[in-house]
Amino acid sequence: MTAQLIDGIALSKQLREHVAARTQALRQRGVQPGLAVILVGDNAASQVYVRNKVKACEEAGFHSVLERYDAGLSQQALLEHIERLNRDDRIHGILVQLPLPDHIDAQRVIEAISPEKDVDGFHIASAGALMTGLPGFWPCTPYGCLKMLDSIGYDLKGKHAVVIGRSNIVGKPMALMLLQRNATVTVCHSGTHDLAHFTRQADVIVAAVGKRNVLTADMVKPGAVVLDVGMNRNDAGKLCGDVDFDGVRQVASYLTPVPGGVGPMTITMLLVNTLESAERVAKLPS
Ligand code: NAP
């Protein structure tokens, strides 16, 4: 079997066209979705991510604001900037690019963002809403993974999903989303004994570790669907995922490539969250 690839670029294009059309309709009602991105310091990768987010916002017809501060910005000053953006009616989503410099408590900063504008879905209120099944912002990367499963018409009900990784931004919210779709979910992590024992039973595997070749062909049940969230560099310096792509491709039914898989979906879901935030505001009586 050779797995079909789930093309994150093509799916993103389709979803972003839909976002742009809804944005156009909203603007005709006098509301332009607005995203504020805050970058502190000069982390090279963060600069690229932030640039891509701002570009995607502009292409979708959003109002976008990029606030850049040097690495010496105090935590108090950052909290005050967030407070100002919380009060700004043109801004429907606030994103603080992580990582932050060591002297700043990232969790404290995330909690300062109004839950109504927490389009990254990292606020404890968003996490609580996801856990309890209430409406709220879902973290963009796992949300994008779910959209990829939807795009192939995959019904998760009764399926066994194995998530490798338990971070607050990918693994845990991914597990909760799969659970909400009635999958039976196993979460594996660095303390898991015999990872292959679990992955071999899985109908769906989400690899979100950050290490090359965490998942190899012998660990995958024939016909499984494999989503690769990882972003690593191979020996030649090229971007690669957590999955041994060439090997797993011979066993899985569907597989996401890296690059061109989950990565583009993350920004797309950020646009979706920001648009939906603006749509909620537009529905409020003025
Ligand atoms: P993270 O916070 O470092 O979490 C990694 C997780 O992997 C942890 O839960 C860790 O377990 C687990 N782990 C480590 N070694 C393992 C092993 N040998 N077997 C099983 N589990 C193991 O990373 P993250 O933020 O979730 O990101 C994961 C990867 O996804 C990274 O490569 C990151 O760059 C990528 N990513 C991509 C996107 C995108 O847009 N494509 C977005 C976000 C992240 P413990 O909890 O026990 O330490």
Short mmCIF file of C-alpha atoms and ligand atoms in Angstrom, two decimals:
data_model
loop_
_atom_site.label_atom_id
_atom_site.label_comp_id
_atom_site.label_asym_id
_atom_site.label_seq_id
_atom_site.Cartn_x
_atom_site.Cartn_y
_atom_site.Cartn_z
CA MET A 1 0.00 0.00 0.00
CA THR A 2 1.20 3.51 -0.75
CA ALA A 3 -0.42 6.14 1.41
CA GLN A 4 -2.28 9.01 -0.10
CA LEU A 5 -0.83 12.32 1.02
CA ILE A 6 -3.06 14.86 2.75
CA ASP A 7 -1.96 18.11 1.15
CA GLY A 8 -1.97 20.85 3.78
CA ILE A 9 -1.16 23.53 1.21
CA ALA A 10 -4.14 22.71 -1.02
CA LEU A 11 -6.51 22.33 1.94
CA SER A 12 -5.26 25.60 3.42
CA LYS A 13 -5.84 27.37 0.13
CA GLN A 14 -9.39 26.14 0.02
CA LEU A 15 -10.09 27.11 3.65
CA ARG A 16 -8.40 30.50 3.27
CA GLU A 17 -10.56 31.30 0.24
CA HIS A 18 -13.58 30.56 2.41
CA VAL A 19 -12.17 32.80 5.17
CA ALA A 20 -11.57 35.62 2.66
CA ALA A 21 -15.16 35.37 1.38
CA ARG A 22 -16.60 35.47 4.92
CA THR A 23 -14.29 38.38 5.72
CA GLN A 24 -15.59 40.27 2.71
CA ALA A 25 -19.17 39.72 3.89
CA LEU A 26 -18.30 40.88 7.39
CA ARG A 27 -16.54 43.99 6.11
CA GLN A 28 -19.67 44.90 4.21
CA ARG A 29 -21.36 44.96 7.60
CA GLY A 30 -18.67 47.33 8.85
CA VAL A 31 -16.51 44.86 10.79
CA GLN A 32 -12.99 43.96 9.66
CA PRO A 33 -11.41 41.04 11.54
CA GLY A 34 -8.30 42.27 13.32
CA LEU A 35 -5.33 40.31 14.64
CA ALA A 36 -2.56 41.76 16.78
CA VAL A 37 0.71 39.84 16.92
CA ILE A 38 3.27 40.67 19.58
CA LEU A 39 6.89 39.68 19.11
CA VAL A 40 9.42 40.21 21.89
CA GLY A 41 13.10 39.76 21.03
CA ASP A 42 14.73 38.66 17.81
CA ASN A 43 14.39 34.86 17.73
CA ALA A 44 14.99 34.04 14.05
CA ALA A 45 12.31 31.32 13.79
CA SER A 46 9.75 33.53 15.56
CA GLN A 47 10.40 36.33 13.10
CA VAL A 48 9.60 34.01 10.20
CA TYR A 49 6.42 32.69 11.89
CA VAL A 50 5.23 36.20 12.69
CA ARG A 51 5.90 37.44 9.18
CA ASN A 52 3.91 34.52 7.73
CA LYS A 53 1.00 35.17 10.09
CA VAL A 54 0.83 38.86 9.22
CA LYS A 55 1.04 38.08 5.50
CA ALA A 56 -1.76 35.52 5.76
CA CYS A 57 -3.94 38.07 7.60
CA GLU A 58 -3.40 40.66 4.92
CA GLU A 59 -4.21 38.19 2.15
CA ALA A 60 -7.45 37.29 3.92
CA GLY A 61 -8.47 40.96 4.14
CA PHE A 62 -7.89 41.29 7.89
CA HIS A 63 -6.65 44.31 9.77
CA SER A 64 -3.32 43.20 11.18
CA VAL A 65 -1.01 44.80 13.67
CA LEU A 66 2.51 43.66 14.40
CA GLU A 67 4.02 45.02 17.61
CA ARG A 68 7.73 44.30 17.98
CA TYR A 69 9.61 44.94 21.19
CA ASP A 70 13.20 44.35 22.08
CA ALA A 71 14.20 41.44 24.32
CA GLY A 72 14.63 43.75 27.31
CA LEU A 73 10.92 44.62 27.49
CA SER A 74 9.69 44.21 31.06
CA GLN A 75 6.89 41.81 31.90
CA GLN A 76 4.84 44.69 33.28
CA ALA A 77 5.19 46.67 30.05
CA LEU A 78 4.14 43.64 28.03
CA LEU A 79 1.07 43.14 30.25
CA GLU A 80 0.15 46.79 29.69
CA HIS A 81 0.41 46.39 25.90
CA ILE A 82 -1.90 43.37 26.10
CA GLU A 83 -4.35 45.30 28.25
CA ARG A 84 -4.42 48.07 25.65
CA LEU A 85 -5.11 45.54 22.88
CA ASN A 86 -7.81 43.86 25.01
CA ARG A 87 -9.65 47.21 25.00
CA ASP A 88 -9.10 47.90 21.28
CA ASP A 89 -12.35 47.25 19.38
CA ARG A 90 -10.53 46.81 16.05
CA ILE A 91 -8.65 43.81 17.46
CA HIS A 92 -10.48 40.46 17.66
CA GLY A 93 -7.48 38.26 18.24
CA ILE A 94 -4.23 38.72 20.20
CA LEU A 95 -1.27 36.45 19.74
CA VAL A 96 1.96 36.62 21.70
CA GLN A 97 4.64 34.74 19.80
CA LEU A 98 6.40 32.17 21.96
CA PRO A 99 9.02 31.64 23.24
CA LEU A 100 9.33 34.78 25.35
CA PRO A 101 12.61 35.90 26.96
CA ASP A 102 13.42 34.07 30.20
CA HIS A 103 12.57 36.99 32.50
CA ILE A 104 8.94 36.92 31.32
CA ASP A 105 6.45 34.39 32.69
CA ALA A 106 4.74 33.16 29.50
CA GLN A 107 1.76 31.67 31.33
CA ARG A 108 1.12 34.94 33.16
CA VAL A 109 1.22 36.77 29.81
CA ILE A 110 -1.19 34.31 28.15
CA GLU A 111 -3.61 34.66 31.05
CA ALA A 112 -3.58 38.45 30.53
CA ILE A 113 -5.11 38.06 27.07
CA SER A 114 -8.87 38.42 27.15
CA PRO A 115 -10.37 34.92 26.63
CA GLU A 116 -12.60 36.51 23.94
CA LYS A 117 -9.44 37.35 21.96
CA ASP A 118 -7.37 34.24 22.74
CA VAL A 119 -7.19 33.03 19.13
CA ASP A 120 -4.18 30.80 19.88
CA GLY A 121 -6.40 28.90 22.34
CA PHE A 122 -3.68 28.79 25.01
CA HIS A 123 -5.57 30.64 27.78
CA ILE A 124 -6.68 28.47 30.68
CA ALA A 125 -10.29 29.44 29.89
CA SER A 126 -9.88 28.09 26.34
CA ALA A 127 -8.26 24.90 27.65
CA GLY A 128 -11.10 24.49 30.16
CA ALA A 129 -13.72 25.04 27.47
CA LEU A 130 -12.14 22.38 25.26
CA MET A 131 -11.93 19.97 28.15
CA THR A 132 -15.56 20.44 29.15
CA GLY A 133 -16.90 20.55 25.59
CA LEU A 134 -17.99 24.20 25.79
CA PRO A 135 -17.50 26.65 22.90
CA GLY A 136 -14.11 28.35 22.86
CA PHE A 137 -10.98 28.79 20.80
CA TRP A 138 -9.19 25.57 19.91
CA PRO A 139 -5.38 25.59 19.59
CA CYS A 140 -4.56 26.01 15.91
CA THR A 141 -2.21 23.07 15.27
CA PRO A 142 -4.39 20.23 16.60
CA TYR A 143 -7.47 21.99 15.19
CA GLY A 144 -5.73 21.92 11.80
CA CYS A 145 -5.06 18.19 12.23
CA LEU A 146 -8.75 17.60 12.86
CA LYS A 147 -9.62 19.55 9.71
CA MET A 148 -7.21 17.32 7.77
CA LEU A 149 -9.07 14.23 9.01
CA ASP A 150 -12.37 15.89 8.05
CA SER A 151 -10.99 16.63 4.60
CA ILE A 152 -10.64 12.89 3.87
CA GLY A 153 -14.09 12.22 5.34
CA TYR A 154 -12.62 10.20 8.20
CA ASP A 155 -15.15 9.19 10.86
CA LEU A 156 -13.33 8.94 14.19
CA LYS A 157 -16.19 7.29 16.06
CA GLY A 158 -15.00 4.06 17.64
CA LYS A 159 -11.51 4.36 16.16
CA HIS A 160 -8.38 4.05 18.25
CA ALA A 161 -6.27 7.20 18.06
CA VAL A 162 -2.77 7.36 19.49
CA VAL A 163 -1.28 10.78 20.15
CA ILE A 164 2.48 10.84 20.68
CA GLY A 165 3.32 13.91 22.76
CA ARG A 166 1.40 15.63 25.55
CA SER A 167 2.27 19.31 25.30
CA ASN A 168 -0.37 21.90 26.17
CA ILE A 169 -0.30 23.31 22.65
CA VAL A 170 -0.44 20.12 20.58
CA GLY A 171 -0.67 16.70 22.25
CA LYS A 172 -3.19 17.31 25.03
CA PRO A 173 -5.65 19.44 23.05
CA MET A 174 -5.35 16.97 20.15
CA ALA A 175 -6.32 14.12 22.47
CA LEU A 176 -9.34 16.08 23.74
CA MET A 177 -10.51 16.91 20.21
CA LEU A 178 -10.25 13.26 19.16
CA LEU A 179 -12.12 12.25 22.30
CA GLN A 180 -14.83 14.78 21.50
CA ARG A 181 -15.20 13.05 18.12
CA ASN A 182 -15.76 9.72 19.93
CA ALA A 183 -12.39 8.12 19.24
CA THR A 184 -10.76 5.95 21.89
CA VAL A 185 -7.61 7.88 22.71
CA THR A 186 -4.22 6.84 24.02
CA VAL A 187 -1.66 9.53 24.84
CA CYS A 188 2.00 8.52 24.75
CA HIS A 189 4.98 10.54 25.97
CA SER A 190 8.62 10.23 26.92
CA GLY A 191 7.74 7.96 29.84
CA THR A 192 5.78 5.49 27.70
CA HIS A 193 7.26 2.00 27.71
CA ASP A 194 7.18 0.31 24.33
CA LEU A 195 5.66 3.05 22.18
CA ALA A 196 5.30 0.62 19.26
CA HIS A 197 2.97 -1.59 21.33
CA PHE A 198 0.46 1.30 21.33
CA THR A 199 1.02 2.69 17.86
CA ARG A 200 0.58 -0.75 16.25
CA GLN A 201 -2.98 -0.85 17.58
CA ALA A 202 -3.86 2.60 16.26
CA ASP A 203 -6.22 3.50 13.43
CA VAL A 204 -4.99 7.10 13.66
CA ILE A 205 -1.59 8.28 14.86
CA VAL A 206 -0.66 11.89 15.55
CA ALA A 207 3.07 12.36 16.07
CA ALA A 208 3.88 15.58 17.95
CA VAL A 209 7.26 15.05 19.53
CA GLY A 210 9.99 17.03 17.79
CA LYS A 211 12.33 14.10 17.10
CA ARG A 212 13.09 12.49 13.77
CA ASN A 213 12.01 8.92 13.09
CA VAL A 214 9.96 8.55 16.26
CA LEU A 215 7.51 6.60 14.14
CA THR A 216 8.82 3.99 11.69
CA ALA A 217 6.98 1.62 9.35
CA ASP A 218 7.19 -1.38 11.71
CA MET A 219 5.26 0.65 14.33
CA VAL A 220 2.25 1.31 12.09
CA LYS A 221 -0.77 -0.93 11.44
CA PRO A 222 -1.42 -1.34 7.69
CA GLY A 223 -4.03 1.20 6.59
CA ALA A 224 -3.59 3.56 9.54
CA VAL A 225 -3.91 7.32 9.06
CA VAL A 226 -0.77 9.17 10.17
CA LEU A 227 -0.52 12.89 10.89
CA ASP A 228 2.99 14.27 11.34
CA VAL A 229 3.15 17.47 13.41
CA GLY A 230 6.90 17.41 14.06
CA MET A 231 9.28 19.96 12.62
CA ASN A 232 12.89 18.87 12.60
CA ARG A 233 15.94 19.11 10.36
CA ASN A 234 17.51 16.09 8.70
CA ASP A 235 21.25 15.59 8.22
CA ALA A 236 21.14 17.65 5.04
CA GLY A 237 19.46 20.49 6.95
CA LYS A 238 16.10 19.97 5.25
CA LEU A 239 12.83 20.29 7.13
CA CYS A 240 11.38 16.92 8.15
CA GLY A 241 8.80 15.57 10.56
CA ASP A 242 8.75 12.98 13.34
CA VAL A 243 7.72 10.20 10.96
CA ASP A 244 10.00 8.11 8.76
CA PHE A 245 8.16 9.35 5.70
CA ASP A 246 9.41 6.90 3.05
CA GLY A 247 8.87 3.84 5.25
CA VAL A 248 5.51 4.78 6.76
CA ARG A 249 4.22 5.79 3.35
CA GLN A 250 4.38 2.11 2.34
CA VAL A 251 2.12 1.05 5.23
CA ALA A 252 -0.32 3.87 6.02
CA SER A 253 -3.47 4.70 4.05
CA TYR A 254 -3.05 8.46 4.51
CA LEU A 255 -0.04 10.48 5.59
CA THR A 256 0.73 14.19 5.96
CA PRO A 257 4.03 15.34 4.45
CA VAL A 258 6.55 17.70 6.08
CA PRO A 259 6.78 20.35 4.76
CA GLY A 260 3.39 21.03 3.23
CA GLY A 261 1.24 19.16 5.73
CA VAL A 262 0.20 20.29 9.19
CA GLY A 263 2.39 23.44 9.09
CA PRO A 264 0.25 25.54 6.71
CA MET A 265 -2.89 24.41 8.52
CA THR A 266 -1.76 26.05 11.76
CA ILE A 267 -1.85 29.56 10.30
CA THR A 268 -5.09 28.77 8.49
CA MET A 269 -6.81 27.85 11.74
CA LEU A 270 -5.48 31.05 13.31
CA LEU A 271 -7.32 32.94 10.56
CA VAL A 272 -10.47 30.87 11.19
CA ASN A 273 -10.33 31.59 14.94
CA THR A 274 -9.82 35.32 14.38
CA LEU A 275 -12.62 35.51 11.82
CA GLU A 276 -15.00 33.67 14.15
CA SER A 277 -14.06 36.02 16.98
CA ALA A 278 -14.95 39.00 14.75
CA GLU A 279 -18.17 37.33 13.64
CA ARG A 280 -19.18 36.89 17.28
CA VAL A 281 -18.56 40.58 17.95
CA ALA A 282 -20.54 41.54 14.84
CA LYS A 283 -23.55 39.65 16.16
CA LEU A 284 -23.58 41.60 19.42
CA PRO A 285 -26.16 44.40 19.56
CA SER A 286 -24.34 47.73 19.44
P1 NAP B 1 7.08 19.71 23.25
O1 NAP B 1 6.39 20.68 24.11
O2 NAP B 1 8.55 19.59 23.30
O3 NAP B 1 6.44 18.26 23.55
C1 NAP B 1 6.99 17.11 23.00
C2 NAP B 1 6.28 15.92 23.56
O4 NAP B 1 6.89 14.73 23.02
C3 NAP B 1 6.36 15.79 25.08
O5 NAP B 1 5.09 15.49 25.59
C4 NAP B 1 7.34 14.64 25.31
O6 NAP B 1 7.05 13.86 26.45
C5 NAP B 1 7.10 13.81 24.07
N1 NAP B 1 8.25 12.97 23.75
C6 NAP B 1 9.56 13.30 23.74
N2 NAP B 1 10.31 12.26 23.39
C7 NAP B 1 9.47 11.23 23.18
C8 NAP B 1 9.63 9.87 22.79
N3 NAP B 1 10.85 9.38 22.52
N4 NAP B 1 8.54 9.09 22.69
C9 NAP B 1 7.32 9.59 22.93
N5 NAP B 1 7.09 10.87 23.30
C10 NAP B 1 8.16 11.68 23.41
O7 NAP B 1 6.72 19.93 21.72
P2 NAP B 1 5.40 20.54 21.01
O8 NAP B 1 5.37 22.00 21.21
O9 NAP B 1 4.22 19.71 21.35
O10 NAP B 1 5.80 20.27 19.49
C11 NAP B 1 6.05 18.97 19.01
C12 NAP B 1 6.61 19.06 17.60
O11 NAP B 1 5.64 19.67 16.77
C13 NAP B 1 7.85 19.93 17.47
O12 NAP B 1 8.66 19.40 16.44
C14 NAP B 1 7.31 21.27 17.03
O13 NAP B 1 8.26 22.02 16.29
C15 NAP B 1 6.18 20.83 16.15
N6 NAP B 1 5.11 21.82 16.01
C16 NAP B 1 4.69 22.06 14.75
C17 NAP B 1 3.68 22.96 14.55
C18 NAP B 1 3.20 23.20 13.16
O14 NAP B 1 2.57 24.19 12.91
N7 NAP B 1 3.50 22.29 12.23
C19 NAP B 1 3.11 23.62 15.62
C20 NAP B 1 3.52 23.32 16.91
C21 NAP B 1 4.55 22.40 17.09
P3 NAP B 1 7.13 14.46 27.95
O15 NAP B 1 5.89 15.26 28.14
O16 NAP B 1 7.16 13.24 28.78
O17 NAP B 1 8.37 15.29 28.01
#
